[in-house]
């Protein structure tokens, strides 16, 4: 039963000695790194580390704590491809408590890391656009609460700081509060408006014409 679980697991599983040799790996492990199972048995584990020093750091942590969980590591396949991996491992001990080695699961998170980096880059580009736009850019809730706005909005409404504007009810910025209700109804119906004419009001009461998208 446990042999089938080991062999058929879709996650790579390994058993290694304390000195750094693989005792056994499952099929998913051999496929991930591009070696035959028999070839990996007895192989120096450092061969799959991008930086062999990382193995020493990992060894110190797992022997101190008895396990590692969600431990990120850079590994290398047989053909030289570098992988971002996450380990969940425990120490193996004999009946006297002596550490024999380690066993655990390795997951390839390379695609996940790339997606996270792409998302982070996208968010940074959005933030730069939001912050530096000459146009007033803002996000609000339908019930009239500020979520976020840029410095151009502060300047447009004539307030001295973000803090000053953030406490002003959004309805107070419309020359006619009923017009905001009409705008919201249209957005809810269409999901957007483009260059919608609207009269807004500055801090000093000055009414000015705008186009809202």
mmCIF file of C-alpha atoms in Angstrom:
data_model
loop_
_atom_site.group_PDB
_atom_site.id
_atom_site.type_symbol
_atom_site.label_atom_id
_atom_site.label_comp_id
_atom_site.label_asym_id
_atom_site.label_seq_id
_atom_site.Cartn_x
_atom_site.Cartn_y
_atom_site.Cartn_z
ATOM 1 C CA UNK A 1 0.000 0.000 0.000
ATOM 2 C CA UNK A 2 2.698 2.471 0.986
ATOM 3 C CA UNK A 3 4.927 1.392 -1.875
ATOM 4 C CA UNK A 4 2.130 2.204 -4.341
ATOM 5 C CA UNK A 5 1.589 5.566 -2.657
ATOM 6 C CA UNK A 6 5.314 6.333 -2.972
ATOM 7 C CA UNK A 7 5.604 5.239 -6.587
ATOM 8 C CA UNK A 8 2.335 6.676 -7.903
ATOM 9 C CA UNK A 9 2.456 10.052 -6.193
ATOM 10 C CA UNK A 10 2.319 12.924 -8.686
ATOM 11 C CA UNK A 11 4.616 14.871 -6.343
ATOM 12 C CA UNK A 12 8.348 14.075 -6.392
ATOM 13 C CA UNK A 13 9.352 12.182 -3.221
ATOM 14 C CA UNK A 14 12.899 11.467 -2.075
ATOM 15 C CA UNK A 15 14.773 9.711 0.719
ATOM 16 C CA UNK A 16 18.382 10.748 1.318
ATOM 17 C CA UNK A 17 21.207 10.065 3.737
ATOM 18 C CA UNK A 18 22.580 12.638 6.126
ATOM 19 C CA UNK A 19 25.828 12.696 4.158
ATOM 20 C CA UNK A 20 24.049 13.671 0.971
ATOM 21 C CA UNK A 21 23.222 10.622 -1.139
ATOM 22 C CA UNK A 22 19.827 9.701 -2.482
ATOM 23 C CA UNK A 23 18.627 6.407 -1.026
ATOM 24 C CA UNK A 24 15.504 6.264 -3.137
ATOM 25 C CA UNK A 25 13.318 8.496 -5.290
ATOM 26 C CA UNK A 26 9.945 7.946 -6.903
ATOM 27 C CA UNK A 27 9.083 8.174 -10.577
ATOM 28 C CA UNK A 28 7.859 11.775 -10.328
ATOM 29 C CA UNK A 29 11.197 12.771 -8.806
ATOM 30 C CA UNK A 30 13.233 11.152 -11.558
ATOM 31 C CA UNK A 31 11.013 12.679 -14.243
ATOM 32 C CA UNK A 32 11.270 16.152 -12.730
ATOM 33 C CA UNK A 33 15.058 16.128 -12.728
ATOM 34 C CA UNK A 34 15.591 14.077 -15.873
ATOM 35 C CA UNK A 35 17.489 11.157 -14.369
ATOM 36 C CA UNK A 36 16.646 7.454 -14.276
ATOM 37 C CA UNK A 37 15.530 6.219 -10.872
ATOM 38 C CA UNK A 38 18.432 3.794 -10.663
ATOM 39 C CA UNK A 39 20.788 6.569 -11.677
ATOM 40 C CA UNK A 40 19.622 8.798 -8.826
ATOM 41 C CA UNK A 41 20.041 6.066 -6.212
ATOM 42 C CA UNK A 42 23.398 6.800 -4.574
ATOM 43 C CA UNK A 43 23.796 10.083 -6.468
ATOM 44 C CA UNK A 44 25.166 13.106 -4.628
ATOM 45 C CA UNK A 45 22.149 15.308 -3.840
ATOM 46 C CA UNK A 46 24.264 18.414 -4.476
ATOM 47 C CA UNK A 47 24.026 17.699 -8.198
ATOM 48 C CA UNK A 48 20.451 18.980 -8.215
ATOM 49 C CA UNK A 49 21.249 22.162 -6.267
ATOM 50 C CA UNK A 50 21.932 25.374 -8.197
ATOM 51 C CA UNK A 51 24.089 26.473 -5.249
ATOM 52 C CA UNK A 52 25.480 23.555 -3.203
ATOM 53 C CA UNK A 53 25.757 25.882 -0.199
ATOM 54 C CA UNK A 54 21.945 25.896 -0.088
ATOM 55 C CA UNK A 55 22.064 22.243 0.881
ATOM 56 C CA UNK A 56 24.129 23.074 3.956
ATOM 57 C CA UNK A 57 21.670 25.808 4.971
ATOM 58 C CA UNK A 58 18.758 23.411 4.449
ATOM 59 C CA UNK A 59 20.544 20.701 6.466
ATOM 60 C CA UNK A 60 21.178 23.041 9.394
ATOM 61 C CA UNK A 61 17.522 24.090 9.491
ATOM 62 C CA UNK A 62 16.004 20.631 9.204
ATOM 63 C CA UNK A 63 18.315 19.200 11.879
ATOM 64 C CA UNK A 64 17.571 22.096 14.208
ATOM 65 C CA UNK A 65 13.779 21.958 13.800
ATOM 66 C CA UNK A 66 13.267 18.336 12.755
ATOM 67 C CA UNK A 67 11.390 19.412 9.617
ATOM 68 C CA UNK A 68 11.019 22.095 6.965
ATOM 69 C CA UNK A 69 7.740 23.232 5.455
ATOM 70 C CA UNK A 70 7.168 25.499 2.426
ATOM 71 C CA UNK A 71 10.936 25.818 2.137
ATOM 72 C CA UNK A 72 11.925 27.424 -1.171
ATOM 73 C CA UNK A 73 14.997 26.198 -3.001
ATOM 74 C CA UNK A 74 16.614 26.552 -6.415
ATOM 75 C CA UNK A 75 17.279 23.231 -8.137
ATOM 76 C CA UNK A 76 18.796 22.189 -11.462
ATOM 77 C CA UNK A 77 17.696 19.404 -13.806
ATOM 78 C CA UNK A 78 20.020 17.110 -15.691
ATOM 79 C CA UNK A 79 19.907 19.310 -18.795
ATOM 80 C CA UNK A 80 20.752 22.437 -16.799
ATOM 81 C CA UNK A 81 17.296 23.937 -16.466
ATOM 82 C CA UNK A 82 16.879 25.826 -13.191
ATOM 83 C CA UNK A 83 13.714 25.272 -11.164
ATOM 84 C CA UNK A 84 12.083 27.108 -8.289
ATOM 85 C CA UNK A 85 11.004 24.394 -5.864
ATOM 86 C CA UNK A 86 9.256 24.127 -2.527
ATOM 87 C CA UNK A 87 10.209 21.432 -0.040
ATOM 88 C CA UNK A 88 8.360 19.755 2.803
ATOM 89 C CA UNK A 89 10.760 17.371 4.557
ATOM 90 C CA UNK A 90 11.414 15.640 7.882
ATOM 91 C CA UNK A 91 14.459 13.985 9.446
ATOM 92 C CA UNK A 92 14.766 10.191 9.553
ATOM 93 C CA UNK A 93 16.039 8.752 12.843
ATOM 94 C CA UNK A 94 17.007 5.317 14.110
ATOM 95 C CA UNK A 95 15.643 3.752 17.306
ATOM 96 C CA UNK A 96 18.237 5.654 19.349
ATOM 97 C CA UNK A 97 17.291 9.026 17.873
ATOM 98 C CA UNK A 98 20.364 9.296 15.658
ATOM 99 C CA UNK A 99 19.683 11.172 12.417
ATOM 100 C CA UNK A 100 19.969 8.853 9.438
ATOM 101 C CA UNK A 101 18.891 11.344 6.791
ATOM 102 C CA UNK A 102 15.894 13.140 5.394
ATOM 103 C CA UNK A 103 12.770 12.392 3.426
ATOM 104 C CA UNK A 104 10.197 14.612 1.864
ATOM 105 C CA UNK A 105 8.339 16.040 -1.083
ATOM 106 C CA UNK A 106 9.587 18.540 -3.653
ATOM 107 C CA UNK A 107 7.187 20.630 -5.708
ATOM 108 C CA UNK A 108 8.109 22.561 -8.841
ATOM 109 C CA UNK A 109 6.740 26.101 -8.391
ATOM 110 C CA UNK A 110 8.641 27.674 -11.304
ATOM 111 C CA UNK A 111 5.488 28.605 -13.247
ATOM 112 C CA UNK A 112 3.834 29.914 -10.085
ATOM 113 C CA UNK A 113 6.844 32.106 -9.301
ATOM 114 C CA UNK A 114 6.883 33.476 -12.840
ATOM 115 C CA UNK A 115 3.171 34.252 -12.631
ATOM 116 C CA UNK A 116 3.702 36.008 -9.298
ATOM 117 C CA UNK A 117 6.550 38.062 -10.751
ATOM 118 C CA UNK A 118 4.439 39.000 -13.783
ATOM 119 C CA UNK A 119 1.579 40.028 -11.503
ATOM 120 C CA UNK A 120 3.939 42.068 -9.326
ATOM 121 C CA UNK A 121 5.345 43.834 -12.398
ATOM 122 C CA UNK A 122 1.813 44.512 -13.657
ATOM 123 C CA UNK A 123 0.792 45.941 -10.287
ATOM 124 C CA UNK A 124 3.870 48.170 -10.237
ATOM 125 C CA UNK A 125 3.049 49.498 -13.725
ATOM 126 C CA UNK A 126 -0.542 50.129 -12.641
ATOM 127 C CA UNK A 127 0.614 51.898 -9.486
ATOM 128 C CA UNK A 128 2.973 54.134 -11.475
ATOM 129 C CA UNK A 129 0.180 55.011 -13.899
ATOM 130 C CA UNK A 130 -2.245 55.641 -11.050
ATOM 131 C CA UNK A 131 0.200 57.765 -9.080
ATOM 132 C CA UNK A 132 1.712 59.823 -11.884
ATOM 133 C CA UNK A 133 -1.297 60.416 -14.154
ATOM 134 C CA UNK A 134 -2.065 64.090 -14.782
ATOM 135 C CA UNK A 135 -5.740 63.175 -14.818
ATOM 136 C CA UNK A 136 -7.625 62.613 -11.594
ATOM 137 C CA UNK A 137 -7.864 58.840 -11.151
ATOM 138 C CA UNK A 138 -9.924 57.373 -8.333
ATOM 139 C CA UNK A 139 -11.731 54.309 -7.048
ATOM 140 C CA UNK A 140 -14.876 54.506 -4.958
ATOM 141 C CA UNK A 141 -17.548 52.204 -3.647
ATOM 142 C CA UNK A 142 -21.092 52.472 -4.974
ATOM 143 C CA UNK A 143 -22.232 53.774 -1.599
ATOM 144 C CA UNK A 144 -19.881 56.750 -1.836
ATOM 145 C CA UNK A 145 -16.736 55.769 0.085
ATOM 146 C CA UNK A 146 -13.211 56.458 -1.139
ATOM 147 C CA UNK A 147 -11.103 53.389 -1.917
ATOM 148 C CA UNK A 148 -8.149 55.205 -3.459
ATOM 149 C CA UNK A 149 -7.277 58.290 -5.476
ATOM 150 C CA UNK A 150 -4.164 59.926 -6.884
ATOM 151 C CA UNK A 151 -2.533 63.296 -6.184
ATOM 152 C CA UNK A 152 -4.083 64.787 -9.325
ATOM 153 C CA UNK A 153 -7.522 64.275 -7.742
ATOM 154 C CA UNK A 154 -6.412 66.137 -4.620
ATOM 155 C CA UNK A 155 -5.216 69.038 -6.773
ATOM 156 C CA UNK A 156 -8.322 69.045 -8.981
ATOM 157 C CA UNK A 157 -10.682 69.326 -6.017
ATOM 158 C CA UNK A 158 -8.504 72.010 -4.391
ATOM 159 C CA UNK A 159 -7.614 70.184 -1.191
ATOM 160 C CA UNK A 160 -4.314 70.530 0.629
ATOM 161 C CA UNK A 161 -3.551 66.863 1.165
ATOM 162 C CA UNK A 162 -4.772 63.304 0.636
ATOM 163 C CA UNK A 163 -5.866 63.229 4.272
ATOM 164 C CA UNK A 164 -8.098 66.287 3.777
ATOM 165 C CA UNK A 165 -9.823 64.820 0.724
ATOM 166 C CA UNK A 166 -10.162 61.306 2.153
ATOM 167 C CA UNK A 167 -12.638 62.451 4.840
ATOM 168 C CA UNK A 168 -14.905 64.322 2.414
ATOM 169 C CA UNK A 169 -18.029 62.378 1.404
ATOM 170 C CA UNK A 170 -17.921 61.852 -2.344
ATOM 171 C CA UNK A 171 -21.449 63.169 -2.745
ATOM 172 C CA UNK A 172 -20.184 66.572 -1.495
ATOM 173 C CA UNK A 173 -17.938 66.843 -4.558
ATOM 174 C CA UNK A 174 -20.862 66.867 -6.985
ATOM 175 C CA UNK A 175 -22.552 70.162 -7.828
ATOM 176 C CA UNK A 176 -25.811 68.229 -7.734
ATOM 177 C CA UNK A 177 -25.678 65.027 -5.609
ATOM 178 C CA UNK A 178 -28.592 63.616 -7.614
ATOM 179 C CA UNK A 179 -26.316 63.572 -10.671
ATOM 180 C CA UNK A 180 -24.047 61.059 -8.939
ATOM 181 C CA UNK A 181 -27.026 58.746 -8.452
ATOM 182 C CA UNK A 182 -27.769 58.951 -12.178
ATOM 183 C CA UNK A 183 -24.116 58.238 -12.971
ATOM 184 C CA UNK A 184 -24.037 55.203 -10.687
ATOM 185 C CA UNK A 185 -27.273 53.860 -12.151
ATOM 186 C CA UNK A 186 -25.777 54.127 -15.638
ATOM 187 C CA UNK A 187 -22.543 52.388 -14.600
ATOM 188 C CA UNK A 188 -24.519 49.566 -12.988
ATOM 189 C CA UNK A 189 -26.564 49.178 -16.171
ATOM 190 C CA UNK A 190 -23.723 49.397 -18.712
ATOM 191 C CA UNK A 191 -20.754 48.520 -16.446
ATOM 192 C CA UNK A 192 -18.951 51.640 -17.714
ATOM 193 C CA UNK A 193 -19.322 55.242 -18.871
ATOM 194 C CA UNK A 194 -16.996 57.097 -21.226
ATOM 195 C CA UNK A 195 -16.499 60.894 -21.282
ATOM 196 C CA UNK A 196 -19.652 61.411 -19.265
ATOM 197 C CA UNK A 197 -20.191 65.171 -18.635
ATOM 198 C CA UNK A 198 -20.464 66.098 -14.975
ATOM 199 C CA UNK A 199 -20.291 69.276 -12.894
ATOM 200 C CA UNK A 200 -18.126 68.832 -9.806
ATOM 201 C CA UNK A 201 -17.280 71.121 -6.918
ATOM 202 C CA UNK A 202 -13.973 72.180 -5.399
ATOM 203 C CA UNK A 203 -13.215 72.744 -1.728
ATOM 204 C CA UNK A 204 -13.907 76.479 -2.091
ATOM 205 C CA UNK A 205 -17.297 75.809 -3.678
ATOM 206 C CA UNK A 206 -16.230 76.537 -7.254
ATOM 207 C CA UNK A 207 -18.191 74.434 -9.739
ATOM 208 C CA UNK A 208 -16.287 73.152 -12.786
ATOM 209 C CA UNK A 209 -17.048 70.976 -15.800
ATOM 210 C CA UNK A 210 -15.508 67.518 -16.182
ATOM 211 C CA UNK A 211 -15.686 64.410 -18.309
ATOM 212 C CA UNK A 212 -15.794 61.169 -16.321
ATOM 213 C CA UNK A 213 -14.741 57.820 -17.722
#
